[in-house]
Tab-separated table of C-alpha atoms and ligand atoms in Angstrom:
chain	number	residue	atom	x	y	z
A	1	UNK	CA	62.887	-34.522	-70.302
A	2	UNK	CA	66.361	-35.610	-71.606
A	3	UNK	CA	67.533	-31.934	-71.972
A	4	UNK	CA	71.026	-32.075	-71.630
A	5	UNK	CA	71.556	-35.961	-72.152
A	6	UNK	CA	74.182	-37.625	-74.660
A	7	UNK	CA	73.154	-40.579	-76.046
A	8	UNK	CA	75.194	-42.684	-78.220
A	9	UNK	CA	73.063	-44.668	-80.513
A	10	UNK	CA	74.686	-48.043	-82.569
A	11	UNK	CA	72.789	-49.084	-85.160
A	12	UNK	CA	73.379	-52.909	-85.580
A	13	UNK	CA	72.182	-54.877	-88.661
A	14	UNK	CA	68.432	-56.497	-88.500
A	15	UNK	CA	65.245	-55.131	-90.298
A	16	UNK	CA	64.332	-53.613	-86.794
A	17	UNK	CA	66.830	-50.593	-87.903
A	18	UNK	CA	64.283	-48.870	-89.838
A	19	UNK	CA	62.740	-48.280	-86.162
A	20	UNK	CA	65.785	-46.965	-85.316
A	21	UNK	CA	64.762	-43.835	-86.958
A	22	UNK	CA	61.943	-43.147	-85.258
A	23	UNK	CA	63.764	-43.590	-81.683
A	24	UNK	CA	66.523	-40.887	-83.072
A	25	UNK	CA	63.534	-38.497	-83.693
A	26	UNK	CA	61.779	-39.526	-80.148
A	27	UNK	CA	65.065	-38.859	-78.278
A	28	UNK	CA	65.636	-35.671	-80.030
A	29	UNK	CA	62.462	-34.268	-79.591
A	30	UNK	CA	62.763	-34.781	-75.919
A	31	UNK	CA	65.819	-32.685	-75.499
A	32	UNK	CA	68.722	-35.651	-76.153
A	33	UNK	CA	71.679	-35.157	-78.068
A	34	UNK	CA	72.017	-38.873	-79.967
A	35	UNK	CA	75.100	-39.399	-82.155
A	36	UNK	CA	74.933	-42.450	-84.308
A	37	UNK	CA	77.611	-45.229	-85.031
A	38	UNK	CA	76.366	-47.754	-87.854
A	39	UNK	CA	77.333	-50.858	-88.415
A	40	UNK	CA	78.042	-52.570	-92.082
A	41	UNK	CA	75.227	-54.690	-91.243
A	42	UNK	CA	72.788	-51.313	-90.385
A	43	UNK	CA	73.386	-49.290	-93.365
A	44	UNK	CA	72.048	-52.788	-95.528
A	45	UNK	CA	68.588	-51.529	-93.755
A	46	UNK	CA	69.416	-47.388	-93.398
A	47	UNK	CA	71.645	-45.378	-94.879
A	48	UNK	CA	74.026	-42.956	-93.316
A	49	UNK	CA	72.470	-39.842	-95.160
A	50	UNK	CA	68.610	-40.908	-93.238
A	51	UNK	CA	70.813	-40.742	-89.925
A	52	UNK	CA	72.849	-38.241	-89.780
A	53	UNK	CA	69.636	-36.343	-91.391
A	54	UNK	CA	67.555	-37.645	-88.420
A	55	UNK	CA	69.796	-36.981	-85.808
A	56	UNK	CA	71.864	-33.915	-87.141
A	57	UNK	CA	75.045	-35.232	-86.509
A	58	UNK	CA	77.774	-37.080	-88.361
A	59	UNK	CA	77.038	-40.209	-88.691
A	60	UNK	CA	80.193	-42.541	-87.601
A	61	UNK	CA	80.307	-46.204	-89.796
A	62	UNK	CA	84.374	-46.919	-89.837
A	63	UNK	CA	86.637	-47.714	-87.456
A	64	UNK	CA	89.628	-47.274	-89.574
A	65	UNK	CA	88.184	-43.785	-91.398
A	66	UNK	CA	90.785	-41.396	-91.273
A	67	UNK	CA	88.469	-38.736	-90.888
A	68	UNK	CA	86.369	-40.089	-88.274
A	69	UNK	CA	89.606	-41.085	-86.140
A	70	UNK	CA	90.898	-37.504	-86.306
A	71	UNK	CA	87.439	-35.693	-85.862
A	72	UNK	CA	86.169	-37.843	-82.720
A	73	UNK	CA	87.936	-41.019	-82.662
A	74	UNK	CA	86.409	-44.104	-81.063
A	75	UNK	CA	87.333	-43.543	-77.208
A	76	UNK	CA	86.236	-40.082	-77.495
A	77	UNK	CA	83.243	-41.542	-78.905
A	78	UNK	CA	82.662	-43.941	-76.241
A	79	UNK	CA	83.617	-41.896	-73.846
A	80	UNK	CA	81.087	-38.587	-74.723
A	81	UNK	CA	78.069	-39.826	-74.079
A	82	UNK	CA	75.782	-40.349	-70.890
A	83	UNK	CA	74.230	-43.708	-72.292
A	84	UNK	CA	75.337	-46.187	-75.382
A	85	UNK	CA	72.255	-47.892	-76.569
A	86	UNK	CA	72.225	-50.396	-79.073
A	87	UNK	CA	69.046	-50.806	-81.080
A	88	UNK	CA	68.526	-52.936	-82.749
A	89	UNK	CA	71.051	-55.327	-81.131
A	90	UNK	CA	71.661	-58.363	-83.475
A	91	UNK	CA	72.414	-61.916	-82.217
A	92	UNK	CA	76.294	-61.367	-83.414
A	93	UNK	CA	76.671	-57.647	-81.595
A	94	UNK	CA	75.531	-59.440	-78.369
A	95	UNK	CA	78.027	-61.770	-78.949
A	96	UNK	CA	80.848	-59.682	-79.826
A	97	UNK	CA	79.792	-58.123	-76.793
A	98	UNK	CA	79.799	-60.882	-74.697
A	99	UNK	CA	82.857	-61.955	-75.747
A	100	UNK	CA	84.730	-58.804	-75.815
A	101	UNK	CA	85.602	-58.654	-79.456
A	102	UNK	CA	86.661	-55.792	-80.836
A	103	UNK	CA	86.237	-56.261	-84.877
A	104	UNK	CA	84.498	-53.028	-86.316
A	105	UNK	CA	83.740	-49.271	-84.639
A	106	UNK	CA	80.422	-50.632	-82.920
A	107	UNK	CA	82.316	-53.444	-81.040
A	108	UNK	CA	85.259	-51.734	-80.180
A	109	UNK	CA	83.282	-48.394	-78.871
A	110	UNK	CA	81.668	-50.997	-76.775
A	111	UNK	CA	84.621	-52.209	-75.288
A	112	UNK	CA	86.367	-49.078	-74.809
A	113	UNK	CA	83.384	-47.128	-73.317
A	114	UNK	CA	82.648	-46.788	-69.657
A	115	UNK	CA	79.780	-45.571	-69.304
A	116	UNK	CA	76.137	-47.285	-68.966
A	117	UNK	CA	75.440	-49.705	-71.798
A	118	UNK	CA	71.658	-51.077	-72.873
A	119	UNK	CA	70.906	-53.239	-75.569
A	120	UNK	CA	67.363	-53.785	-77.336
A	121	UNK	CA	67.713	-57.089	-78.782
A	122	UNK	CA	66.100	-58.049	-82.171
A	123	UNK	CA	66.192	-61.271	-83.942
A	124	UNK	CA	64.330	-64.088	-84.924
A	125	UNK	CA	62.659	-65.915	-82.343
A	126	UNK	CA	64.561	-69.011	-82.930
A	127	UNK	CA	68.282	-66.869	-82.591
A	128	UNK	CA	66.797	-65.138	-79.573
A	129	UNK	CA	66.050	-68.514	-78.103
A	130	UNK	CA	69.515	-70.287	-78.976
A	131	UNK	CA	71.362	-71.079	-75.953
A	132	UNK	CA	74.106	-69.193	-77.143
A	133	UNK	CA	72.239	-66.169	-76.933
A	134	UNK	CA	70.882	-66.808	-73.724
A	135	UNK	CA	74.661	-67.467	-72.541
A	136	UNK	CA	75.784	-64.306	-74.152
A	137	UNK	CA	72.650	-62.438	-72.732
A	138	UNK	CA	73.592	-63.999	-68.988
A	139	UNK	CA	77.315	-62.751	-69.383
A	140	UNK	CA	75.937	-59.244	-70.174
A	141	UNK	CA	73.630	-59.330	-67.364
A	142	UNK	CA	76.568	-60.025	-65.071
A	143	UNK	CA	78.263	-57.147	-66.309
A	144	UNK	CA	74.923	-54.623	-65.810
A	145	UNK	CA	74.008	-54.121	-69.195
A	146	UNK	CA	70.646	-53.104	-69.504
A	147	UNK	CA	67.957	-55.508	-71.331
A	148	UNK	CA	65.288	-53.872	-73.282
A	149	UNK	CA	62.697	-56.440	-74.945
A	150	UNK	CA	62.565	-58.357	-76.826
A	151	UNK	CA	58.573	-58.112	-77.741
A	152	UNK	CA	56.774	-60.877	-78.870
A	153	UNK	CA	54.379	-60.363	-82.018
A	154	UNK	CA	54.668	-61.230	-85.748
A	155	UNK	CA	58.323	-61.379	-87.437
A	156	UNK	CA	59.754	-59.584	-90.810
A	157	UNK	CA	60.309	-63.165	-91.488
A	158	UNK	CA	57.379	-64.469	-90.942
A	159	UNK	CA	58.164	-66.297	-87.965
A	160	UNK	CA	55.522	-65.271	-84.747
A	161	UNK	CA	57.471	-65.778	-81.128
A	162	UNK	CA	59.869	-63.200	-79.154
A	163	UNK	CA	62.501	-61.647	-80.730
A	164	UNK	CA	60.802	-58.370	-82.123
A	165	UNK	CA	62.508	-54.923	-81.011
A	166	UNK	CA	60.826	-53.000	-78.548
A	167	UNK	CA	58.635	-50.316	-80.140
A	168	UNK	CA	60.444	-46.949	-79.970
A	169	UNK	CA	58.672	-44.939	-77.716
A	170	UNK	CA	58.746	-47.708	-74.977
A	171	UNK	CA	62.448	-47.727	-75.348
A	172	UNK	CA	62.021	-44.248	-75.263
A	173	UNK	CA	60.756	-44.519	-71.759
A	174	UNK	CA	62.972	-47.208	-70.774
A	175	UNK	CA	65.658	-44.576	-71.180
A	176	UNK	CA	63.399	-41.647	-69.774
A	177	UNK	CA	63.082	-43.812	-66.350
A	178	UNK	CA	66.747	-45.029	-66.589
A	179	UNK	CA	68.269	-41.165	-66.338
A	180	UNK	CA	65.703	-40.962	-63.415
A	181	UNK	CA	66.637	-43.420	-61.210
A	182	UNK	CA	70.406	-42.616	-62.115
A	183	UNK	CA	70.114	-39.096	-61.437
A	184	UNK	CA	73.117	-37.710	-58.794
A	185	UNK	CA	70.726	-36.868	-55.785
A	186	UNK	CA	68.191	-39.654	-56.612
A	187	UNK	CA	67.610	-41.319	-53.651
A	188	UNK	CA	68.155	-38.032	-51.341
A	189	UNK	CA	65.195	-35.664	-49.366
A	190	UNK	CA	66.173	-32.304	-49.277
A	191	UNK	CA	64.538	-29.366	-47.393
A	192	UNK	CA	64.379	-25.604	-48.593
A	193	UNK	CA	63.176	-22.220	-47.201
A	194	UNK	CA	62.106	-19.872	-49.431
A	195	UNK	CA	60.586	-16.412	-49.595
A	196	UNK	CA	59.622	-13.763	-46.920
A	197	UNK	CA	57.432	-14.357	-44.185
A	198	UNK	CA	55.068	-12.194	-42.792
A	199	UNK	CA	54.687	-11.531	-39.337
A	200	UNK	CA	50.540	-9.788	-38.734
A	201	UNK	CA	50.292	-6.673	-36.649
A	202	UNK	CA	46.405	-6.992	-37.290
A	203	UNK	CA	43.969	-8.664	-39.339
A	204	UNK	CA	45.490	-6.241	-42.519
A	205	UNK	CA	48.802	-5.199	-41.885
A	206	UNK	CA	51.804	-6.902	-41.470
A	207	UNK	CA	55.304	-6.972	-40.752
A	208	UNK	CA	57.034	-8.218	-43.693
A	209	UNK	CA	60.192	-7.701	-46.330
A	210	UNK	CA	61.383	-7.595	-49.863
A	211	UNK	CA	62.294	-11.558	-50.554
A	212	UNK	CA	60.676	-12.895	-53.995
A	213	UNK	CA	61.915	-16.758	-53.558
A	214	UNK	CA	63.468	-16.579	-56.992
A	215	UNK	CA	66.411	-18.054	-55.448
A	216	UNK	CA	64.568	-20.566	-52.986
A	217	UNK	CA	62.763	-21.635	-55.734
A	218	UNK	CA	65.553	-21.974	-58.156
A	219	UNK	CA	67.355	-23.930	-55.905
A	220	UNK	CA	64.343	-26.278	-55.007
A	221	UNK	CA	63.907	-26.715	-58.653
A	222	UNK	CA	67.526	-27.676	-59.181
A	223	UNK	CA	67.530	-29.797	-56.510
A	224	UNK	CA	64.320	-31.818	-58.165
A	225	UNK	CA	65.743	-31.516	-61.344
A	226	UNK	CA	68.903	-33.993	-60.257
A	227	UNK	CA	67.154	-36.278	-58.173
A	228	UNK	CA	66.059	-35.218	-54.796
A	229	UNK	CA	62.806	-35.574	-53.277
A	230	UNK	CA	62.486	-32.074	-51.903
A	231	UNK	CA	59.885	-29.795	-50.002
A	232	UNK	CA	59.527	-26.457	-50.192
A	233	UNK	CA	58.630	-24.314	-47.267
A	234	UNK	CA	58.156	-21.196	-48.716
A	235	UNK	CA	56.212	-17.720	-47.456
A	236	UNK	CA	54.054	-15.579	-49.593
A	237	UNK	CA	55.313	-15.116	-53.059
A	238	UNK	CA	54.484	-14.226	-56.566
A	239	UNK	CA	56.009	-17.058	-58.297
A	240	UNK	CA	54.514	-20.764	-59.580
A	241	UNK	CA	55.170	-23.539	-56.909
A	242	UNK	CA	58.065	-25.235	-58.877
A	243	UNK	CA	57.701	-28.942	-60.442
A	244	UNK	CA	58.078	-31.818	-59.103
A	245	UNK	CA	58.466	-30.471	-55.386
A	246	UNK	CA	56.344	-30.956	-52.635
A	247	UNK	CA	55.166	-27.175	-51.300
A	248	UNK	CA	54.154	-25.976	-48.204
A	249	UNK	CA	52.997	-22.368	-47.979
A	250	UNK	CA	52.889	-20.627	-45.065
A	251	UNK	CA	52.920	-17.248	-43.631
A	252	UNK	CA	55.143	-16.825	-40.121
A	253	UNK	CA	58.099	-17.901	-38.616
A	254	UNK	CA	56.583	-19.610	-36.407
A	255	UNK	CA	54.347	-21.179	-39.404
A	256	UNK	CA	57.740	-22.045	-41.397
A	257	UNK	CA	59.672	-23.907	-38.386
A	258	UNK	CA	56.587	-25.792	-37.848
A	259	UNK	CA	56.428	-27.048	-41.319
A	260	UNK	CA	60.503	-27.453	-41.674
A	261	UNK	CA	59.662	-29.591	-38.780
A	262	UNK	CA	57.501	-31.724	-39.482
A	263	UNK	CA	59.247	-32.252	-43.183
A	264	UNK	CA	62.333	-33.776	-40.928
A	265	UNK	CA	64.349	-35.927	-42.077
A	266	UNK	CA	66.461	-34.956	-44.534
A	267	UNK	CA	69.615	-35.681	-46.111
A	268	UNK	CA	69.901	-32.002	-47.210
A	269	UNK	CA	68.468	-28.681	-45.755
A	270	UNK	CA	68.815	-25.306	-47.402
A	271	UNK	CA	67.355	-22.106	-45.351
A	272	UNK	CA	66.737	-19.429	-48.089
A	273	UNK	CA	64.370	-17.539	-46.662
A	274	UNK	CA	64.700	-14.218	-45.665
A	275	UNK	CA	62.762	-14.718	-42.057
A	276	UNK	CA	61.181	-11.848	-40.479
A	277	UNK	CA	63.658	-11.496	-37.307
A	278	UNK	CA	60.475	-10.314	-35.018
A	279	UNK	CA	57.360	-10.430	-34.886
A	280	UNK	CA	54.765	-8.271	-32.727
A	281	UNK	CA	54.123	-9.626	-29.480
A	282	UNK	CA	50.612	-9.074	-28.776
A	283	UNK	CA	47.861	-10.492	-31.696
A	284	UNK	CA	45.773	-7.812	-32.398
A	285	UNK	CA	42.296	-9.338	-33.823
A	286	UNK	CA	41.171	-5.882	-34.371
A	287	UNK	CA	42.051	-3.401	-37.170
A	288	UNK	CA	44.150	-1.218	-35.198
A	289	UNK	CA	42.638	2.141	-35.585
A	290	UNK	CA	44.204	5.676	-35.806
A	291	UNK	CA	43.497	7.685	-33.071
A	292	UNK	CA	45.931	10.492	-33.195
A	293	UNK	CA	48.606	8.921	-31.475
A	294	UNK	CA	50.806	6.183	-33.509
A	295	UNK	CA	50.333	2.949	-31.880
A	296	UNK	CA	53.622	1.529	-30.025
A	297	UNK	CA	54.543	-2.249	-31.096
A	298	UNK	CA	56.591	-4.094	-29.332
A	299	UNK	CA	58.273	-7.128	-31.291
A	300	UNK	CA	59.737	-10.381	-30.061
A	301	UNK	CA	62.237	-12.343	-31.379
A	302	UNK	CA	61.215	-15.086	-33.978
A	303	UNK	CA	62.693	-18.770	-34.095
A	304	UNK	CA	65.888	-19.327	-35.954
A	305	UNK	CA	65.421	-21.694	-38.253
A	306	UNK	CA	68.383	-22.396	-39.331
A	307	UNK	CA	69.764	-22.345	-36.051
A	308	UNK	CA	67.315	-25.275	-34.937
A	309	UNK	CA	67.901	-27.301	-37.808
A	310	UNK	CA	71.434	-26.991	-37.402
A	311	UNK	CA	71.416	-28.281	-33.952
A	312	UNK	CA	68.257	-30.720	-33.948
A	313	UNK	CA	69.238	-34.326	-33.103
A	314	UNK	CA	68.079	-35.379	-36.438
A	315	UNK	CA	70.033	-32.892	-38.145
A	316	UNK	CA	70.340	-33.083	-41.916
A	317	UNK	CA	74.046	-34.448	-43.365
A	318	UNK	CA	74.080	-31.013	-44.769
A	319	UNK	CA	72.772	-27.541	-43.633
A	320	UNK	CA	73.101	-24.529	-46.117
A	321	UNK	CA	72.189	-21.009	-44.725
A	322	UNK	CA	71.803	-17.518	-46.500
A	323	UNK	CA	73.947	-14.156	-45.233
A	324	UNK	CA	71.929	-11.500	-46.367
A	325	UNK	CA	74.746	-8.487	-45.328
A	326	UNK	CA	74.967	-4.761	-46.537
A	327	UNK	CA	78.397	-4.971	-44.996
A	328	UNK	CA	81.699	-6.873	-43.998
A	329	UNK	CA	79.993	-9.423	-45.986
A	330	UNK	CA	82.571	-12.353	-45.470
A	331	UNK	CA	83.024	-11.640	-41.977
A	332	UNK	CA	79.395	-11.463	-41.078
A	333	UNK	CA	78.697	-14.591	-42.907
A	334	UNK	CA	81.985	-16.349	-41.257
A	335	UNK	CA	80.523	-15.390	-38.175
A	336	UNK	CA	76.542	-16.710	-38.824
A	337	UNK	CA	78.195	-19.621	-40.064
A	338	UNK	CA	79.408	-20.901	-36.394
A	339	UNK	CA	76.754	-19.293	-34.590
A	340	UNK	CA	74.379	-21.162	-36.634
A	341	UNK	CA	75.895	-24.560	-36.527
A	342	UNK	CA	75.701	-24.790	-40.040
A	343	UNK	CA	77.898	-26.280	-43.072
A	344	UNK	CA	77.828	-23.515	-45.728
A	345	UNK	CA	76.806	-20.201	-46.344
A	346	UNK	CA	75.761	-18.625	-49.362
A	347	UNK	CA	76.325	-15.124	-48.602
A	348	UNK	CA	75.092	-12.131	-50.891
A	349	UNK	CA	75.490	-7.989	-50.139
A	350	UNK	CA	71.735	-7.338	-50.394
A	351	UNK	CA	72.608	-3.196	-50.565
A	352	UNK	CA	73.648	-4.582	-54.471
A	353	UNK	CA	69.683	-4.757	-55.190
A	354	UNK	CA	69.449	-8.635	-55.022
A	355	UNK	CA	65.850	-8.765	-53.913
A	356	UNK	CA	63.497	-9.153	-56.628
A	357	UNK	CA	66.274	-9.058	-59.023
A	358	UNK	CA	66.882	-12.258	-61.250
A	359	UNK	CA	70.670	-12.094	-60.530
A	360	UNK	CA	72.583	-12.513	-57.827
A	361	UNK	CA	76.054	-12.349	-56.852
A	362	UNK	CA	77.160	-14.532	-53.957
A	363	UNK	CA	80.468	-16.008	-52.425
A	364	UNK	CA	80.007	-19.737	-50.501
A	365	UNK	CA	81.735	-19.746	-47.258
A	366	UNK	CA	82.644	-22.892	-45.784
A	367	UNK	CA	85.187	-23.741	-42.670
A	368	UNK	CA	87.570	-23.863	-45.162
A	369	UNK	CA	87.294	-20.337	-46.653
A	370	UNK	CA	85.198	-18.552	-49.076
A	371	UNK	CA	85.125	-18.688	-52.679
A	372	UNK	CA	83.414	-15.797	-54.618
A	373	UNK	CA	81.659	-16.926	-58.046
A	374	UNK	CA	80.479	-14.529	-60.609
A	375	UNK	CA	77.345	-12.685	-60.826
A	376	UNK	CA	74.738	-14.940	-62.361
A	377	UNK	CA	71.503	-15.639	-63.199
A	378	UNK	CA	69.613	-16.727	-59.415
A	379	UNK	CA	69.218	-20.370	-61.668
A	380	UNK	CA	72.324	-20.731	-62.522
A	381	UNK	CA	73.476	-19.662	-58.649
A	382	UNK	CA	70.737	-22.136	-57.934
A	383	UNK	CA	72.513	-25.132	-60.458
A	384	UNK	CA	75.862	-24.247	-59.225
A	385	UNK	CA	75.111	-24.842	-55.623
A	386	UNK	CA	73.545	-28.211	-56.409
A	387	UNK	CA	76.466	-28.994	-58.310
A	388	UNK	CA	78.429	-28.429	-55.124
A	389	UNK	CA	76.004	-30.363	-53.066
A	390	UNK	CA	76.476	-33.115	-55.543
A	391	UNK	CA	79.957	-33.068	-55.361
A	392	UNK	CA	80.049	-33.325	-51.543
A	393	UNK	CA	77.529	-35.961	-51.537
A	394	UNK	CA	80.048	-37.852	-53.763
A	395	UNK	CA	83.197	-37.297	-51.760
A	396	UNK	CA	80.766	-38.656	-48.771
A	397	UNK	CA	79.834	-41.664	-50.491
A	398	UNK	CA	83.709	-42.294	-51.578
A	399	UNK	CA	84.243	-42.180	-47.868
A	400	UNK	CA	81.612	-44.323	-47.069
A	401	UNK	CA	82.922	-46.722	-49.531
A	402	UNK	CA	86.852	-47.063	-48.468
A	403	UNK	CA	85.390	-47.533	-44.619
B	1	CTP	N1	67.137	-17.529	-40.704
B	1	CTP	C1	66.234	-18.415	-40.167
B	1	CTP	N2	65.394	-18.015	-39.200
B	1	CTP	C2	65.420	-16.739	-38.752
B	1	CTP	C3	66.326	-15.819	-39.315
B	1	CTP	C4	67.185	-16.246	-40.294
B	1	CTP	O1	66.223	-19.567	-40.580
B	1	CTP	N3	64.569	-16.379	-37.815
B	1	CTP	C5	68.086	-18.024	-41.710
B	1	CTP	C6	67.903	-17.434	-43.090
B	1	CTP	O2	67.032	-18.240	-43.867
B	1	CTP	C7	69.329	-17.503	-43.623
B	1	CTP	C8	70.172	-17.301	-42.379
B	1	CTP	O3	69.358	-17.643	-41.293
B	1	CTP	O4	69.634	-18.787	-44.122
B	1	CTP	C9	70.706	-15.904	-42.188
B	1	CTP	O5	69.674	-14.972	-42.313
B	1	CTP	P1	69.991	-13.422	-42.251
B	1	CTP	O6	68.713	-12.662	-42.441
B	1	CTP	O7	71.142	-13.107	-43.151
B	1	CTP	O8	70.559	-13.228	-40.816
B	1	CTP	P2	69.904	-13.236	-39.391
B	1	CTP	O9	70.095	-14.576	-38.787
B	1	CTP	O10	68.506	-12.759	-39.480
B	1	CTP	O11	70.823	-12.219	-38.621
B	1	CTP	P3	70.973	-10.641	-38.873
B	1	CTP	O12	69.617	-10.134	-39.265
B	1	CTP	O13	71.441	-10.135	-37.582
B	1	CTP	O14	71.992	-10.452	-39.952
């Protein structure tokens, strides 16, 4: 759930800190990697051997350490995580924070790091209620720090109003839902293709090929994974309908274009299915029998998908095709690239065994060229393209923002 994440954890001073250790373990058992900075205060209530035990990492406490400075140092330290959190957050760390001090290796991370901050404030209800800390608590607001708690409940002091830390696992979550809704594509619908189709000649035959959707569904899947809301139009496989995606299964062509369809609109389309070009142009609802002579089909073109969702009027920001060639690979895909009318193609020799395989080998052709990348596992082809996805969405949005 937070495979992947970097979360830098300060420890401020306040009974609460004990819980601290219980968030470390939450966070790591849920994928995180969670560094830890202490604060003098913090190691009155845990030591630095129960952290760096916890979280199985050095444990940083000194701003002016030698060691620390020339291991990590404190920008690096701000700087290498996805998330600082500080829990618990005393009255005087909010304040320092507030009022940009930079005295110790907590407070001076804090100032130096740009990336999202949230606090989970703990302190007796009578500090939490001080207009100071309101006024420091407003300032941070302003500056889109993140509030978690306080809880009400009964105090280590023996005070009973607001001011306890939130329990660990529901800061847990508060973090869980933050990396959600902060996710690159969050906020985006994307469309994908996947799989063969099958085209009937009868009731029991059909007209079909060798796709397996590994790479449709890897790429769905990655797409989820950073955000999108995504649908999956994908033909007969043997594979589990990914998480998190909305699937439609269906068997034709024709099937498939409806369904794209009717999943319009997105932001993002991605046509890796390998489409059965034809399909038999008579529906026979009758096993065709043998009678000696081999029955004569005659086929008819299918829809291009691709080709329609290039060119529909409510055309997706950004259309990714397949080129599945056995030769002049980048000139074939050049060429399906225009005729298409789409952005990208992801173009793969399919003579090198890529169907069914669980590696793949492509080169992404844009108007601007083609780059090759290496041969890779289809998921990490899959996480690759999204990163390139997310990247364009990016430059798009940096547009959109100087206009
Ligand atoms: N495609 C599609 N609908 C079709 C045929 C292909 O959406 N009826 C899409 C595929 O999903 C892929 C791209 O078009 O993204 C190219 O598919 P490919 O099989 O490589 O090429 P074709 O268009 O079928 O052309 P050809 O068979 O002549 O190479």
């Amino acid at each position: 759930m937070l495979t992947g994440k970097r979360i830098l954890l300060i420890i401020s001073g306040g009974i609460a800190a004990y819980k601290s250790l219980e968030l470390v373990r939450l966070f790591k058992k849920s994928g995180a990697d969670v560094r830890c900075i202490l604060t003098k205060g913090g190691s009155n209530f845990v030591t630095p051997l129960s952290v760096a035990a916890i979280s199985e990492e050095q444990v940083f406490t000194d701003l002016f350490s030698l060691k620390d400075e020339t291991e990590m140092g404190h920008i690096r330290l701000s700087r290498e995580a996805d998330l600082v959190l500080v829990a618990p957050a005393s009255a005087n760390i909010l304040g320092q924070m507030a009022h940009g001090l930079a005295e110790d290796l907590a407070s001076t991370t804090l100032l130096a790091t740009n990336k999202p901050v949230m606090v989970c404030p703990a302190m007796n209800p009578m500090m939490w209620e001080h207009p100071a800390t309101q006024e420091n608590l407003e300032t941070l607001k302003t500056r889109s720090i993140h509030i978690i708690g306080p809880a009400d409940g009964d105090m280590a002091c023996g005070e009973t109003g607001t001011g306890r830390m939130s329990e660990p696992q529901d800061i847990h979550d508060s973090v869980l839902r933050f990396f959600d809704s902060h996710k690159p594509l969050s906020g985006f619908s994307a469309l994908v293709t996947s799989g063969p189709t099958y085209e009937p000649i009868d009731p029991v035959r059909f007209i079909g090929n060798r796709s397996s959707g590994k790479q449709g569904h890897a790429i769905a899947s990655a797409l989820a994974d950073q955000g999108a809301v995504v649908t999956l139009v994908t033909g007969p496989v043997a594979l589990p309908d990914p998480e998190g995606v909305n699937v439609i299964h269906i068997e034709t062509a024709q099937e498939m274009l409806d369904a794209y369809k009717s999943a319009l609109p997105a932001d993002i389309a991605v046509c890796a299915a390998a489409v059965s070009d034809w399909r038999t142009e008579d529906q026979v609802n009758q096993k065709i029998k043998k009678n000696g002579a081999a029955p004569k089909l005659t086929l008819t073109e299918n829809p291009d998908i691709l080709k329609t969702i290039s060119n529909a009027t409510n055309r997706p920001a950004l259309v990714i095709g397949f080129a599945a060639e056995t030769e002049n690979l980048i000139y074939n895909a050049t060429n399906k690239l225009s005729k298409k009318g789409c952005d990208w193609i992801v173009a793969n020799d399919v003579s090198e065994n890529i169907f069914g395989s669980n590696k793949n080998h492509v080169y992404l052709v844009t108007e601007n060229g083609h780059e090759e990348w290496p041969q890779m596992d289809k998921r990490a082809v899959a996480s690759a393209l999204v990163d390139e996805i997310i990247n364009h969405t990016n430059t798009i949005k940096l547009k959109e923002a100087a206009e």
